Amino acid sequence: MYRFILPVVLLCAGTAALSSDHGVAARKAADRAKLDKALAGLLPGKPQQCLDARDAAGTERIGNTILYKQSRRLIYRADTNGGCYGLDRGDAIVSQQFGSQLCAGDPIRTIDLLSHIPSGVCTIRSFVPYRAPK
């Protein structure tokens, strides 16, 4: 009996692991496509360490990336270190700033909007400006 159950359990576990790897790869490919679409027609500039948070008109989250939109012609791409698990689900972004600027290394928390439970903590590596060509 055990000779039959063990191989079946191992087969199911292996199938589940392979399907979850495929799901992660598919999500990453979809995130890359969304990011390419959001930044289409814009040219990347030199990375910056800080961003004046008051100038950001809105944010968009794509995978582990936050896009800070200042206008149609200027978007800042901020890649996180991957600890903000709620970005994909649309959780609220709560940034802890020291002054009027959001800087690389400042902690960012994601909080579930319904339960108000924190879902992750991450930091931003740098802010890369994407501008429309002149």
mmCIF file of C-alpha atoms in Angstrom:
data_model
loop_
_atom_site.group_PDB
_atom_site.id
_atom_site.type_symbol
_atom_site.label_atom_id
_atom_site.label_comp_id
_atom_site.label_asym_id
_atom_site.label_seq_id
_atom_site.Cartn_x
_atom_site.Cartn_y
_atom_site.Cartn_z
ATOM 1 C CA MET A 1 0.000 0.000 0.000
ATOM 2 C CA TYR A 2 2.739 2.467 0.949
ATOM 3 C CA ARG A 3 4.623 1.593 -2.242
ATOM 4 C CA PHE A 4 1.685 2.968 -4.179
ATOM 5 C CA ILE A 5 0.915 6.060 -2.062
ATOM 6 C CA LEU A 6 4.442 7.485 -1.878
ATOM 7 C CA PRO A 7 4.991 7.714 -5.664
ATOM 8 C CA VAL A 8 1.545 9.274 -6.129
ATOM 9 C CA VAL A 9 2.257 11.914 -3.444
ATOM 10 C CA LEU A 10 5.663 12.696 -4.964
ATOM 11 C CA LEU A 11 4.138 12.960 -8.437
ATOM 12 C CA CYS A 12 1.467 15.386 -7.200
ATOM 13 C CA ALA A 13 4.045 17.499 -5.341
ATOM 14 C CA GLY A 14 6.291 17.667 -8.407
ATOM 15 C CA THR A 15 3.395 18.631 -10.656
ATOM 16 C CA ALA A 16 2.348 21.397 -8.249
ATOM 17 C CA ALA A 17 5.904 22.738 -8.087
ATOM 18 C CA LEU A 18 6.228 22.813 -11.874
ATOM 19 C CA SER A 19 2.873 24.522 -12.344
ATOM 20 C CA SER A 20 3.721 27.206 -9.749
ATOM 21 C CA ASP A 21 7.066 27.872 -11.502
ATOM 22 C CA HIS A 22 5.188 28.299 -14.774
ATOM 23 C CA GLY A 23 2.751 30.706 -13.083
ATOM 24 C CA VAL A 24 5.599 32.849 -11.740
ATOM 25 C CA ALA A 25 7.313 32.949 -15.140
ATOM 26 C CA ALA A 26 4.048 33.878 -16.855
ATOM 27 C CA ARG A 27 3.383 36.659 -14.305
ATOM 28 C CA LYS A 28 6.905 38.062 -14.747
ATOM 29 C CA ALA A 29 6.480 38.063 -18.537
ATOM 30 C CA ALA A 30 3.118 39.825 -18.194
ATOM 31 C CA ASP A 31 4.660 42.401 -15.827
ATOM 32 C CA ARG A 32 7.498 43.052 -18.304
ATOM 33 C CA ALA A 33 4.967 43.577 -21.094
ATOM 34 C CA LYS A 34 2.921 46.009 -18.947
ATOM 35 C CA LEU A 35 6.067 47.907 -17.977
ATOM 36 C CA ASP A 36 7.193 48.144 -21.604
ATOM 37 C CA LYS A 37 3.751 49.430 -22.582
ATOM 38 C CA ALA A 38 3.655 52.003 -19.764
ATOM 39 C CA LEU A 39 7.092 53.373 -20.684
ATOM 40 C CA ALA A 40 6.708 53.122 -24.470
ATOM 41 C CA GLY A 41 7.968 56.194 -26.295
ATOM 42 C CA LEU A 42 9.883 57.488 -23.257
ATOM 43 C CA LEU A 43 13.657 57.568 -22.956
ATOM 44 C CA PRO A 44 15.425 56.573 -19.705
ATOM 45 C CA GLY A 45 17.664 59.120 -18.014
ATOM 46 C CA LYS A 46 20.328 59.006 -15.340
ATOM 47 C CA PRO A 47 19.158 57.291 -12.090
ATOM 48 C CA GLN A 48 18.485 59.607 -9.170
ATOM 49 C CA GLN A 49 18.628 58.894 -5.448
ATOM 50 C CA CYS A 50 15.655 61.080 -4.429
ATOM 51 C CA LEU A 51 12.308 62.225 -5.804
ATOM 52 C CA ASP A 52 10.248 65.197 -4.637
ATOM 53 C CA ALA A 53 7.125 63.339 -3.566
ATOM 54 C CA ARG A 54 4.878 66.403 -3.866
ATOM 55 C CA ASP A 55 5.373 66.463 -7.649
ATOM 56 C CA ALA A 56 4.071 62.927 -8.199
ATOM 57 C CA ALA A 57 0.574 63.130 -9.691
ATOM 58 C CA GLY A 58 -0.069 59.401 -9.334
ATOM 59 C CA THR A 59 1.431 55.945 -9.039
ATOM 60 C CA GLU A 60 1.112 52.709 -10.946
ATOM 61 C CA ARG A 61 2.362 49.359 -9.654
ATOM 62 C CA ILE A 62 3.669 46.692 -11.966
ATOM 63 C CA GLY A 63 5.236 43.667 -10.295
ATOM 64 C CA ASN A 64 8.027 44.905 -8.011
ATOM 65 C CA THR A 65 8.122 48.292 -9.750
ATOM 66 C CA ILE A 66 6.359 51.518 -8.827
ATOM 67 C CA LEU A 67 5.888 54.175 -11.507
ATOM 68 C CA TYR A 68 5.629 57.721 -10.147
ATOM 69 C CA LYS A 69 3.868 59.797 -12.788
ATOM 70 C CA GLN A 70 4.562 63.526 -12.849
ATOM 71 C CA SER A 71 3.064 64.153 -16.284
ATOM 72 C CA ARG A 72 2.511 62.364 -19.572
ATOM 73 C CA ARG A 73 6.027 63.364 -20.547
ATOM 74 C CA LEU A 74 7.819 62.369 -17.304
ATOM 75 C CA ILE A 75 7.530 59.123 -15.341
ATOM 76 C CA TYR A 76 9.939 57.901 -12.662
ATOM 77 C CA ARG A 77 10.548 54.157 -12.508
ATOM 78 C CA ALA A 78 11.342 52.872 -9.025
ATOM 79 C CA ASP A 79 12.366 49.217 -8.743
ATOM 80 C CA THR A 80 11.984 47.783 -5.250
ATOM 81 C CA ASN A 81 13.979 45.070 -3.539
ATOM 82 C CA GLY A 82 10.958 42.744 -3.774
ATOM 83 C CA GLY A 83 9.727 42.716 -0.170
ATOM 84 C CA CYS A 84 6.439 44.548 -0.847
ATOM 85 C CA TYR A 85 4.259 41.534 -1.537
ATOM 86 C CA GLY A 86 1.062 43.576 -1.665
ATOM 87 C CA LEU A 87 2.072 45.642 -4.711
ATOM 88 C CA ASP A 88 0.650 43.024 -7.072
ATOM 89 C CA ARG A 89 -2.683 42.960 -5.245
ATOM 90 C CA GLY A 90 -3.147 46.729 -5.153
ATOM 91 C CA ASP A 91 -2.468 47.199 -1.443
ATOM 92 C CA ALA A 92 -1.933 50.757 -0.193
ATOM 93 C CA ILE A 93 1.605 52.140 -0.374
ATOM 94 C CA VAL A 94 2.750 53.863 2.807
ATOM 95 C CA SER A 95 6.136 55.532 2.522
ATOM 96 C CA GLN A 96 8.184 56.767 5.440
ATOM 97 C CA GLN A 97 9.890 59.953 4.296
ATOM 98 C CA PHE A 98 12.427 62.076 6.049
ATOM 99 C CA GLY A 99 11.635 65.537 4.668
ATOM 100 C CA SER A 100 9.758 66.321 1.469
ATOM 101 C CA GLN A 101 11.662 63.831 -0.670
ATOM 102 C CA LEU A 102 11.308 60.099 -1.083
ATOM 103 C CA CYS A 103 14.806 58.659 -1.339
ATOM 104 C CA ALA A 104 16.362 55.324 -2.209
ATOM 105 C CA GLY A 105 16.566 53.216 0.924
ATOM 106 C CA ASP A 106 13.540 54.805 2.634
ATOM 107 C CA PRO A 107 11.198 52.086 3.913
ATOM 108 C CA ILE A 108 7.936 51.515 2.035
ATOM 109 C CA ARG A 109 5.161 49.413 3.501
ATOM 110 C CA THR A 110 2.190 47.846 1.773
ATOM 111 C CA ILE A 111 -1.051 47.554 3.742
ATOM 112 C CA ASP A 112 -4.156 45.544 2.848
ATOM 113 C CA LEU A 113 -7.000 48.010 2.337
ATOM 114 C CA LEU A 114 -9.723 45.834 3.870
ATOM 115 C CA SER A 115 -8.026 44.348 6.915
ATOM 116 C CA HIS A 116 -5.439 47.139 7.469
ATOM 117 C CA ILE A 117 -2.833 44.424 8.006
ATOM 118 C CA PRO A 118 0.704 45.132 6.706
ATOM 119 C CA SER A 119 1.545 42.873 3.775
ATOM 120 C CA GLY A 120 5.183 43.750 3.140
ATOM 121 C CA VAL A 121 8.119 46.104 3.586
ATOM 122 C CA CYS A 122 10.612 47.061 0.892
ATOM 123 C CA THR A 123 12.966 49.798 -0.207
ATOM 124 C CA ILE A 124 13.495 51.516 -3.539
ATOM 125 C CA ARG A 125 16.828 51.078 -5.275
ATOM 126 C CA SER A 126 16.782 54.286 -7.335
ATOM 127 C CA PHE A 127 14.472 56.503 -9.370
ATOM 128 C CA VAL A 128 15.020 56.389 -13.134
ATOM 129 C CA PRO A 129 13.364 59.253 -15.023
ATOM 130 C CA TYR A 130 11.707 58.368 -18.320
ATOM 131 C CA ARG A 131 11.080 61.443 -20.487
ATOM 132 C CA ALA A 132 9.386 61.987 -23.798
ATOM 133 C CA PRO A 133 11.859 62.934 -26.540
ATOM 134 C CA LYS A 134 11.943 66.617 -27.459
#
